[in-house]
CSV table of N, CA and C in Angstrom, one decimal:
chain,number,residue,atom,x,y,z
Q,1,UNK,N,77.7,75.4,84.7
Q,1,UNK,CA,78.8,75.3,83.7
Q,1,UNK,C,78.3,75.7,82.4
Q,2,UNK,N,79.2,76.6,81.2
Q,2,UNK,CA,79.0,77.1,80.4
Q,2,UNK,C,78.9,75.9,79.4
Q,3,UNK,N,78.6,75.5,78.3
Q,3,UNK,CA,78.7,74.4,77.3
Q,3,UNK,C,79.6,74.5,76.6
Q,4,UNK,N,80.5,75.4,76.5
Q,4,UNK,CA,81.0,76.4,75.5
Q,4,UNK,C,82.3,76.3,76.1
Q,5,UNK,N,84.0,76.2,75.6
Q,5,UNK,CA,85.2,76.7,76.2
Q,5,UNK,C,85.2,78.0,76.6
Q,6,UNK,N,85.9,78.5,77.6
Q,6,UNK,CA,86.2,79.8,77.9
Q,6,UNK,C,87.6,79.8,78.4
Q,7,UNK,N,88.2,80.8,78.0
Q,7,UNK,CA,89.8,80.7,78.2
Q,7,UNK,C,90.0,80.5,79.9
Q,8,UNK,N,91.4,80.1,79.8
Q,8,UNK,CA,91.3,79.5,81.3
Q,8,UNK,C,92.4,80.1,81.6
Q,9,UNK,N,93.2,80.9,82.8
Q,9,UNK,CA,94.7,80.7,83.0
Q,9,UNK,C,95.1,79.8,83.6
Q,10,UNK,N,96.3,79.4,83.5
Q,10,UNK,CA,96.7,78.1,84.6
Q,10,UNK,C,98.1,78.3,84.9
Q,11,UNK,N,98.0,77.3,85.5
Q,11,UNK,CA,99.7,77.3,86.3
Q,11,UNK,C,101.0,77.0,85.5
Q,12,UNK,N,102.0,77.1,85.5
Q,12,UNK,CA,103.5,76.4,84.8
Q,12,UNK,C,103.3,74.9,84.9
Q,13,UNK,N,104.1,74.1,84.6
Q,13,UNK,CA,104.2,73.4,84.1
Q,13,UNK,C,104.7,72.5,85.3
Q,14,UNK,N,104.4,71.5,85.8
Q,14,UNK,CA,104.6,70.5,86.8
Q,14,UNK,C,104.8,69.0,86.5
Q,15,UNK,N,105.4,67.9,87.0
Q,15,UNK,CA,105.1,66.4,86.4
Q,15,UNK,C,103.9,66.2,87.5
Q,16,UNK,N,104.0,66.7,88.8
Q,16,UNK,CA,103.0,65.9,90.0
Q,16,UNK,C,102.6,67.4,90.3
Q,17,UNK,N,101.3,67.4,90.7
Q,17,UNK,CA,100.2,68.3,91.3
Q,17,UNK,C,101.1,68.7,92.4
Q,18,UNK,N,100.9,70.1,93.0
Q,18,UNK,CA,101.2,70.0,94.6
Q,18,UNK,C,102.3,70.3,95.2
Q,19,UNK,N,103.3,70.4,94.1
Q,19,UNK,CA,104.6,70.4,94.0
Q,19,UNK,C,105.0,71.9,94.4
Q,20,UNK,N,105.7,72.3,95.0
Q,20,UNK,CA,106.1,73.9,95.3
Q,20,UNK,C,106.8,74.5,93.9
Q,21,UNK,N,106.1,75.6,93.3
Q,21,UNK,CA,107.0,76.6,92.4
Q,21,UNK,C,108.6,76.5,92.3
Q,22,UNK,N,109.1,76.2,91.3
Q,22,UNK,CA,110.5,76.3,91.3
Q,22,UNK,C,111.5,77.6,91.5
Q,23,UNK,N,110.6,78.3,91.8
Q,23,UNK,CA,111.0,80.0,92.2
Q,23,UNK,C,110.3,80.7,93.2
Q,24,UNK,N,110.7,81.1,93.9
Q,24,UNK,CA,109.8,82.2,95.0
Q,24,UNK,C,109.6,83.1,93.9
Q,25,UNK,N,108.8,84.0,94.6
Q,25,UNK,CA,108.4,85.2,94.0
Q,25,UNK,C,109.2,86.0,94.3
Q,26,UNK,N,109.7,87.3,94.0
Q,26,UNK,CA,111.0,88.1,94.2
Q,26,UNK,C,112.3,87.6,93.8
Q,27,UNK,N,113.0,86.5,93.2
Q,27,UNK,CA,114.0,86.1,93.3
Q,27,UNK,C,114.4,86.8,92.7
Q,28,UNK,N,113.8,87.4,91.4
Q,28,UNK,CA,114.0,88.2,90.5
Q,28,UNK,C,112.9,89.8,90.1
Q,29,UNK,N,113.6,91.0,89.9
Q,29,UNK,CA,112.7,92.0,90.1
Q,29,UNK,C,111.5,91.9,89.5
Q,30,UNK,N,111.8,90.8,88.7
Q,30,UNK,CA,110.2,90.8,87.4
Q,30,UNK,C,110.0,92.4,87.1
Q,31,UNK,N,108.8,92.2,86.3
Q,31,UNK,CA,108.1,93.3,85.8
Q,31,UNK,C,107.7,94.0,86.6
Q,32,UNK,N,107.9,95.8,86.5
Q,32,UNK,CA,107.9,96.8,87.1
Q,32,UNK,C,107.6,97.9,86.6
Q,33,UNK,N,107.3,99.1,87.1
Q,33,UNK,CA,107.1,100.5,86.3
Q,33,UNK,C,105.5,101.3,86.5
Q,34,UNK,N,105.6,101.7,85.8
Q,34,UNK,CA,104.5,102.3,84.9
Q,34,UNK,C,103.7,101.5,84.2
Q,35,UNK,N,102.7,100.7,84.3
Q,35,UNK,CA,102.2,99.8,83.7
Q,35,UNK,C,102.5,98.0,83.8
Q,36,UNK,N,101.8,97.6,83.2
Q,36,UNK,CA,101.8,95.8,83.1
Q,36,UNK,C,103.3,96.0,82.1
Q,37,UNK,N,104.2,94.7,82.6
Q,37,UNK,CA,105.7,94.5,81.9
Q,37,UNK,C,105.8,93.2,81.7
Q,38,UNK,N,104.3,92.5,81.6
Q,38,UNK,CA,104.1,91.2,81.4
Q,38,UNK,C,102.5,90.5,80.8
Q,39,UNK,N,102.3,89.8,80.0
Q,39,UNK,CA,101.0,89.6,79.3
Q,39,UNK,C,100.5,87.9,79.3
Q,40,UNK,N,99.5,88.0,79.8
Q,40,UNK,CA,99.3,86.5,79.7
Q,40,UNK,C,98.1,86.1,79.0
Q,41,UNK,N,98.0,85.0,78.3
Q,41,UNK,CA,97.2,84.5,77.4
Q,41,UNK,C,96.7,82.9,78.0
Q,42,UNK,N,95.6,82.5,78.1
Q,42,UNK,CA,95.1,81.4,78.6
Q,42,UNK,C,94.2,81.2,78.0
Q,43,UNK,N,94.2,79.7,77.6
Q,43,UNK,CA,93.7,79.2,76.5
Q,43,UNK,C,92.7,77.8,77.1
Q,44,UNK,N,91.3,77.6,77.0
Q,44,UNK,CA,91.5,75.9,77.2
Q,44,UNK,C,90.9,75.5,75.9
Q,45,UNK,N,91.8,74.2,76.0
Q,45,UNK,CA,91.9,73.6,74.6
Q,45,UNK,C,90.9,72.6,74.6
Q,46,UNK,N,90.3,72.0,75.8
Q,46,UNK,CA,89.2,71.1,75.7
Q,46,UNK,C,88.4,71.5,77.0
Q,47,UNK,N,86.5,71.0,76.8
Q,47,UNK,CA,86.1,71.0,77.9
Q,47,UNK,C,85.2,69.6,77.6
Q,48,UNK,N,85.1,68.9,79.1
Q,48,UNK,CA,83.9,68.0,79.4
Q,48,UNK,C,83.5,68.0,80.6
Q,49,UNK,N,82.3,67.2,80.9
Q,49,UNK,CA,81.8,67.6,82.1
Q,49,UNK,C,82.7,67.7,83.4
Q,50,UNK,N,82.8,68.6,84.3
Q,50,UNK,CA,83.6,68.6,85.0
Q,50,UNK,C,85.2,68.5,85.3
Q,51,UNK,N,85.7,68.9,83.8
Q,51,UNK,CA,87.0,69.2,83.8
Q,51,UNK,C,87.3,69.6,82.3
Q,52,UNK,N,88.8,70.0,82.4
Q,52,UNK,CA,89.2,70.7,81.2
Q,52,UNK,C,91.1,71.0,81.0
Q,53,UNK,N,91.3,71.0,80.0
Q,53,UNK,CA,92.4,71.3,79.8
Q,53,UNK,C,92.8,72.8,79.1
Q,54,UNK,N,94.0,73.6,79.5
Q,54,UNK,CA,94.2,75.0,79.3
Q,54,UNK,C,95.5,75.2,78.7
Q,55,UNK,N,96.3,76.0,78.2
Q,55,UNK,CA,97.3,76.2,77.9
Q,55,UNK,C,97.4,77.7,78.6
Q,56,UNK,N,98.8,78.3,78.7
Q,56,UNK,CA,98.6,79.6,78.9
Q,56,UNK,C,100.3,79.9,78.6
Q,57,UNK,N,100.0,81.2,78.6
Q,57,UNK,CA,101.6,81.5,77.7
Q,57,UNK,C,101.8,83.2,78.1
Q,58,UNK,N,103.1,83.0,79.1
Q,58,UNK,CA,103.7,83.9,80.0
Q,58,UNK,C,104.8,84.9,79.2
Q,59,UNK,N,104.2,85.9,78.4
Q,59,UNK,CA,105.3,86.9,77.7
Q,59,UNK,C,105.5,88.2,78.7
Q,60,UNK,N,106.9,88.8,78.8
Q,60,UNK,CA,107.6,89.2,79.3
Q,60,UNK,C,107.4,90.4,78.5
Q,61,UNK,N,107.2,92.2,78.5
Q,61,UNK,CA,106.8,92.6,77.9
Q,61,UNK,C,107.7,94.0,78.2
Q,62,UNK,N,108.5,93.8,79.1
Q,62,UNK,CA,109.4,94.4,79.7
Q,62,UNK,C,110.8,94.9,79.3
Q,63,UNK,N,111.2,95.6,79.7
Q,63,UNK,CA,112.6,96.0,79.3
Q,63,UNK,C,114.2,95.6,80.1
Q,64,UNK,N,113.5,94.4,80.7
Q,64,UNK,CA,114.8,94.0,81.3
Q,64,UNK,C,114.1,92.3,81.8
Q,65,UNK,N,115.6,91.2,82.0
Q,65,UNK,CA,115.0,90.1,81.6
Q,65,UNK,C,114.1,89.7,83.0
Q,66,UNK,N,113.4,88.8,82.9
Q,66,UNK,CA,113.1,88.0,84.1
Q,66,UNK,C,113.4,87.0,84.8
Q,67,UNK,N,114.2,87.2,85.8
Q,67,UNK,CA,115.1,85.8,86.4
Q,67,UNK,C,114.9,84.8,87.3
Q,68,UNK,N,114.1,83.8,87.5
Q,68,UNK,CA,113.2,83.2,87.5
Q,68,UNK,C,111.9,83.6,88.0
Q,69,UNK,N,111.0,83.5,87.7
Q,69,UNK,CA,109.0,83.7,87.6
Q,69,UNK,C,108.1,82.6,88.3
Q,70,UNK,N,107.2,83.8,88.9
Q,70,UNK,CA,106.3,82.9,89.2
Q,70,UNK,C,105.0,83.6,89.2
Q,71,UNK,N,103.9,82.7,88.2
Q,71,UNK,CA,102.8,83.2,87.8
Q,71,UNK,C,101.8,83.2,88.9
Q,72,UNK,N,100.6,84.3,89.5
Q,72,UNK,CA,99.6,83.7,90.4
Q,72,UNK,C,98.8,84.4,90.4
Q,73,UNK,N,97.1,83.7,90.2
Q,73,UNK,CA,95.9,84.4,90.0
Q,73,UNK,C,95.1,83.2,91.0
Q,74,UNK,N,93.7,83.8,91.0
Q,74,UNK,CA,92.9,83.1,91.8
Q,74,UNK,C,91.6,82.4,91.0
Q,75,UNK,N,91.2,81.1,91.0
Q,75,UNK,CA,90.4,80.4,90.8
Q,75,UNK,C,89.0,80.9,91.3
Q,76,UNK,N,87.5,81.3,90.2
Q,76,UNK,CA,86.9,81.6,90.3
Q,76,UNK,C,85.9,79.9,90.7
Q,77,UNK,N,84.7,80.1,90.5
Q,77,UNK,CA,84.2,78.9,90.7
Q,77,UNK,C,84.3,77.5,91.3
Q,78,UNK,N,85.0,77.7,91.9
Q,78,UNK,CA,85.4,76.0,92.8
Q,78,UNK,C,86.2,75.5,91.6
Q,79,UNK,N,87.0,76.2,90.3
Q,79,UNK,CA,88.6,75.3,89.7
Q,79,UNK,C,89.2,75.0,89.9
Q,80,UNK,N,90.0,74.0,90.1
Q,80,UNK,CA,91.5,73.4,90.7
Q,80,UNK,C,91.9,73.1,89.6
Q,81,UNK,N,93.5,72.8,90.0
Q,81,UNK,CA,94.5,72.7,88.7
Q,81,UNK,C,94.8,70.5,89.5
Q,82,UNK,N,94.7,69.8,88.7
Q,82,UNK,CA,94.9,68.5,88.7
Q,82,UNK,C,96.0,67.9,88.3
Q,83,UNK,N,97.0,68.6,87.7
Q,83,UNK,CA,98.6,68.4,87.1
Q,83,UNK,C,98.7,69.5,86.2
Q,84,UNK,N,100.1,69.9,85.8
Q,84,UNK,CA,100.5,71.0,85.1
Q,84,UNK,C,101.9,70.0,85.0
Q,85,UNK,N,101.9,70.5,83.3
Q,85,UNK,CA,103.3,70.4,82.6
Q,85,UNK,C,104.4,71.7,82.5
Q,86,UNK,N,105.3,71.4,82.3
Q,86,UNK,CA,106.6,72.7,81.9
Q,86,UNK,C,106.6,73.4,83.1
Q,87,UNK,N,106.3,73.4,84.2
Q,87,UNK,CA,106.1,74.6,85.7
Q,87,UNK,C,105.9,73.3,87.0
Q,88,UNK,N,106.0,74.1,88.1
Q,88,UNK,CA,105.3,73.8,89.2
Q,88,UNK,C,104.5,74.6,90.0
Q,89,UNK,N,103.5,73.9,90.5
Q,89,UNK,CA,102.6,74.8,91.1
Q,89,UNK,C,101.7,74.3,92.6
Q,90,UNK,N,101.7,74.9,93.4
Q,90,UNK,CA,101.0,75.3,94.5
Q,90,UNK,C,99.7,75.9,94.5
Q,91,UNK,N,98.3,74.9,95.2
Q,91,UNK,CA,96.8,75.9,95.5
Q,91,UNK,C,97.0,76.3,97.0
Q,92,UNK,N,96.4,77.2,97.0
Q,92,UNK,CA,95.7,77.2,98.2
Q,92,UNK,C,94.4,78.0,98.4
Q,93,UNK,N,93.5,76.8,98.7
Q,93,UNK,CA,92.0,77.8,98.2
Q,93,UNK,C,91.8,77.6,97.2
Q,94,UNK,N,91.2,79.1,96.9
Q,94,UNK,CA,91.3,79.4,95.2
Q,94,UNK,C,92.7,80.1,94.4
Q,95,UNK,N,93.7,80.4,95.3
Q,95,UNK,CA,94.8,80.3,94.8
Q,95,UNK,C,95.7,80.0,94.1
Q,96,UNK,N,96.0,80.0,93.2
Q,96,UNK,CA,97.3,79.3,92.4
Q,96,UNK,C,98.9,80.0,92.4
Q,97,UNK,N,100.0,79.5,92.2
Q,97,UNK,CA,101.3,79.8,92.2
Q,97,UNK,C,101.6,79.1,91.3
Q,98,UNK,N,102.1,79.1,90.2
Q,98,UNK,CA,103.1,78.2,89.0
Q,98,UNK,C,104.7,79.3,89.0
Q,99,UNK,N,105.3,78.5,89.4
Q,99,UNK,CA,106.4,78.8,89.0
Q,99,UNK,C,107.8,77.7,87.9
Q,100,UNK,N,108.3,78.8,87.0
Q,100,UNK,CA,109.2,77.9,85.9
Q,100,UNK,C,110.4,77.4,86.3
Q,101,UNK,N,110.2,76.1,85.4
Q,101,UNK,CA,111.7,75.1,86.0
Q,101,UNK,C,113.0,75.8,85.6
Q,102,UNK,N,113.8,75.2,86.2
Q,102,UNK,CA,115.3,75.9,86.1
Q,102,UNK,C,115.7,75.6,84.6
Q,103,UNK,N,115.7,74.6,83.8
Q,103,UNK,CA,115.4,75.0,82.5
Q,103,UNK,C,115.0,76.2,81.6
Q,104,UNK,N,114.0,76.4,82.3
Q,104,UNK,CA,112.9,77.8,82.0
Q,104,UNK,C,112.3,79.1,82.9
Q,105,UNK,N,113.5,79.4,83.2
Q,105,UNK,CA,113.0,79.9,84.3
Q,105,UNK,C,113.4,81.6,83.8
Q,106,UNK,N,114.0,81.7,82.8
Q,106,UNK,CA,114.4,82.7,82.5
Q,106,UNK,C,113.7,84.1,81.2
Q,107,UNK,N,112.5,84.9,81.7
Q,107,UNK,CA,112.3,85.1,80.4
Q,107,UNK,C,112.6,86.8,80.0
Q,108,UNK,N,113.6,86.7,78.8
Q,108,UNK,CA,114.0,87.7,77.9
Q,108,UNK,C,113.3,89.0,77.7
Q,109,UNK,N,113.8,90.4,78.0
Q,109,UNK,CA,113.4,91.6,77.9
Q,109,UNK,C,112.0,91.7,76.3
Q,110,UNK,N,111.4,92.1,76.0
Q,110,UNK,CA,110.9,92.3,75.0
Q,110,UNK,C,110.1,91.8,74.3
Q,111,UNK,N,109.3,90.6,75.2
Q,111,UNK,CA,108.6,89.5,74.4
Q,111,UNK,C,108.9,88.3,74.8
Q,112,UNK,N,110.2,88.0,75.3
Q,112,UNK,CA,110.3,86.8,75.4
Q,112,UNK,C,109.3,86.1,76.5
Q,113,UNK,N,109.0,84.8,76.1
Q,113,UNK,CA,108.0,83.8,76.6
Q,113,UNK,C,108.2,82.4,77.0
Q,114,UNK,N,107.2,82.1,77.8
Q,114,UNK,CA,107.2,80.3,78.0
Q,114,UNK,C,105.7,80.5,78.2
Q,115,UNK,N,105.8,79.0,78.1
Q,115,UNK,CA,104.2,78.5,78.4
Q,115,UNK,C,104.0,77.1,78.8
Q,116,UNK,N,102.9,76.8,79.4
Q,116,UNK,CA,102.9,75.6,80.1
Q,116,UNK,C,101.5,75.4,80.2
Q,117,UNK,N,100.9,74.2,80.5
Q,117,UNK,CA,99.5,73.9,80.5
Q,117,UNK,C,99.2,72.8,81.4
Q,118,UNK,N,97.8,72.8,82.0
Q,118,UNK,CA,97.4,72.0,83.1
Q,118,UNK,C,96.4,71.2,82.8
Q,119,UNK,N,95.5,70.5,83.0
Q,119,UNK,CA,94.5,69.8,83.5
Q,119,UNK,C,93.6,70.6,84.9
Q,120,UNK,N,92.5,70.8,84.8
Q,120,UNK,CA,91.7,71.3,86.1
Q,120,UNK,C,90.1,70.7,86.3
Q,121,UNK,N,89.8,70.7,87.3
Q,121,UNK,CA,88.1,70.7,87.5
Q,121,UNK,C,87.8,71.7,87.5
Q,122,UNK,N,86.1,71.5,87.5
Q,122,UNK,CA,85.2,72.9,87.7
Q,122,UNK,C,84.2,72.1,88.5
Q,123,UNK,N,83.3,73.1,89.5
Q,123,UNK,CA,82.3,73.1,89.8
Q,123,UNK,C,81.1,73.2,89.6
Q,124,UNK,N,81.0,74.4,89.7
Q,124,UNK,CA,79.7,75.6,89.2
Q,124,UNK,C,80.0,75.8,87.8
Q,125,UNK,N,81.1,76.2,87.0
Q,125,UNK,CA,81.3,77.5,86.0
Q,125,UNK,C,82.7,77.0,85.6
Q,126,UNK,N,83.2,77.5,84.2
Q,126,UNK,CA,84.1,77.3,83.8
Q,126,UNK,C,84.5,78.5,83.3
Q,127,UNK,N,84.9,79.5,84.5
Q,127,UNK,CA,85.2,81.1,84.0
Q,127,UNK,C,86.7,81.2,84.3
Q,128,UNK,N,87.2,82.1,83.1
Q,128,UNK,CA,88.6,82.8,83.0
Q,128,UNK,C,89.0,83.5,84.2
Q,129,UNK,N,90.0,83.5,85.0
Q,129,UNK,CA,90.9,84.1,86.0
Q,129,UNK,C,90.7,85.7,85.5
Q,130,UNK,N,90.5,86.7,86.0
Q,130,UNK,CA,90.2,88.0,85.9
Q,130,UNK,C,91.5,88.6,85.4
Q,131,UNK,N,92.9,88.2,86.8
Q,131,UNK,CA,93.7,88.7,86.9
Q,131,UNK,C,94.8,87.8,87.3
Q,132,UNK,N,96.3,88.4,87.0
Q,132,UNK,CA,97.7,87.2,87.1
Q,132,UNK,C,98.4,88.6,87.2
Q,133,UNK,N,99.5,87.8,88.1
Q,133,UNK,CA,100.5,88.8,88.6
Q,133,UNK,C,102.1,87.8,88.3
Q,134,UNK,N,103.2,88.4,88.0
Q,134,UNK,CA,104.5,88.0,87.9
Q,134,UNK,C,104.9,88.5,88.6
Q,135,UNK,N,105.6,88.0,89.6
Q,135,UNK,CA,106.7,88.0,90.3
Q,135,UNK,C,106.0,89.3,91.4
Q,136,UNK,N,104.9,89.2,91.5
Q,136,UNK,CA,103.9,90.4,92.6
Q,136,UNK,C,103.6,91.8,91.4
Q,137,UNK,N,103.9,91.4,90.0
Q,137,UNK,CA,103.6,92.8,89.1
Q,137,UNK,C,102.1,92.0,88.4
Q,138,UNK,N,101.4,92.8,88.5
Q,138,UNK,CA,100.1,93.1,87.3
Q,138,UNK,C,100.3,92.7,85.9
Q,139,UNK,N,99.7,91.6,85.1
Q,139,UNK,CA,100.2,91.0,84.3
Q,139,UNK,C,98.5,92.0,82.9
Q,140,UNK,N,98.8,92.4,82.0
Q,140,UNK,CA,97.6,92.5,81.2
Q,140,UNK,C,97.3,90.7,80.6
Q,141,UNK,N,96.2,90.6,80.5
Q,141,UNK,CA,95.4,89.3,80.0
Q,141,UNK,C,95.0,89.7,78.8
Q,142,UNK,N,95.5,88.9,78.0
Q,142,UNK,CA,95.5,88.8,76.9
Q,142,UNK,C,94.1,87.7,76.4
């Protein structure tokens, strides 16, 4: 494990771990085209031995809106997500799924955004997710 924070992605926002995404994936065409139509930014805001807290913030980059989302990248190092606020999310493996509550589930052509943040362990390493996909589109990482 690094001593140092390194940005993390994480899942939507959940009250209890474990909980299924509040959206399939496809419910909505999400981001499409020529390119990433979606950008994510992951943040952790604290680290200690063997765990950490992250923020991450789902902008919509697209030209048409997003009707409900659901974020999913893969955990490098033996990371798990231990609870997530504002989303719900699903592991499997090194898997993750967050998807946004029906409150928020909706995000606006052009920028519009949500964000949500989790709690996770680490194992080995506290390394950044490579890659995140919306709704099965290629997300650029911010």
């Amino acid at each position: 494990m690094s001593p140092s924070p390194s940005p993390s992605a994480s899942a939507s926002a959940s009250a209890s771990p474990g909980t299924s995404p509040g959206t399939s994936p496809g419910t909505s065409p999400g981001p499409s085209g020529g390119g990433a139509s979606c950008a994510v930014a992951c943040t952790v805001s604290i680290q200690w031995g063997g765990g950490f807290a992250a923020n991450v913030t789902v902008r919509n980059t697209g030209t048409a809106a997003v009707n409900g989302w659901t974020l999913r990248w893969s955990f490098a190092d033996g990371r798990t997500v231990s609870q997530l606020w504002n989303g719900s999310y699903t592991r499997t493996g090194a898997a993750v799924a967050v998807g946004g509550p029906g409150y928020n589930g909706t995000l606006a052509p052009g920028g519009g955004s949500t964000s949500f943040g989790f709690d996770g362990t680490w194992t080995t390493a506290n390394s950044r997710p490579a890659a995140f996909t919306l709704n099965g589109a290629s997300c650029t990482v911010e």
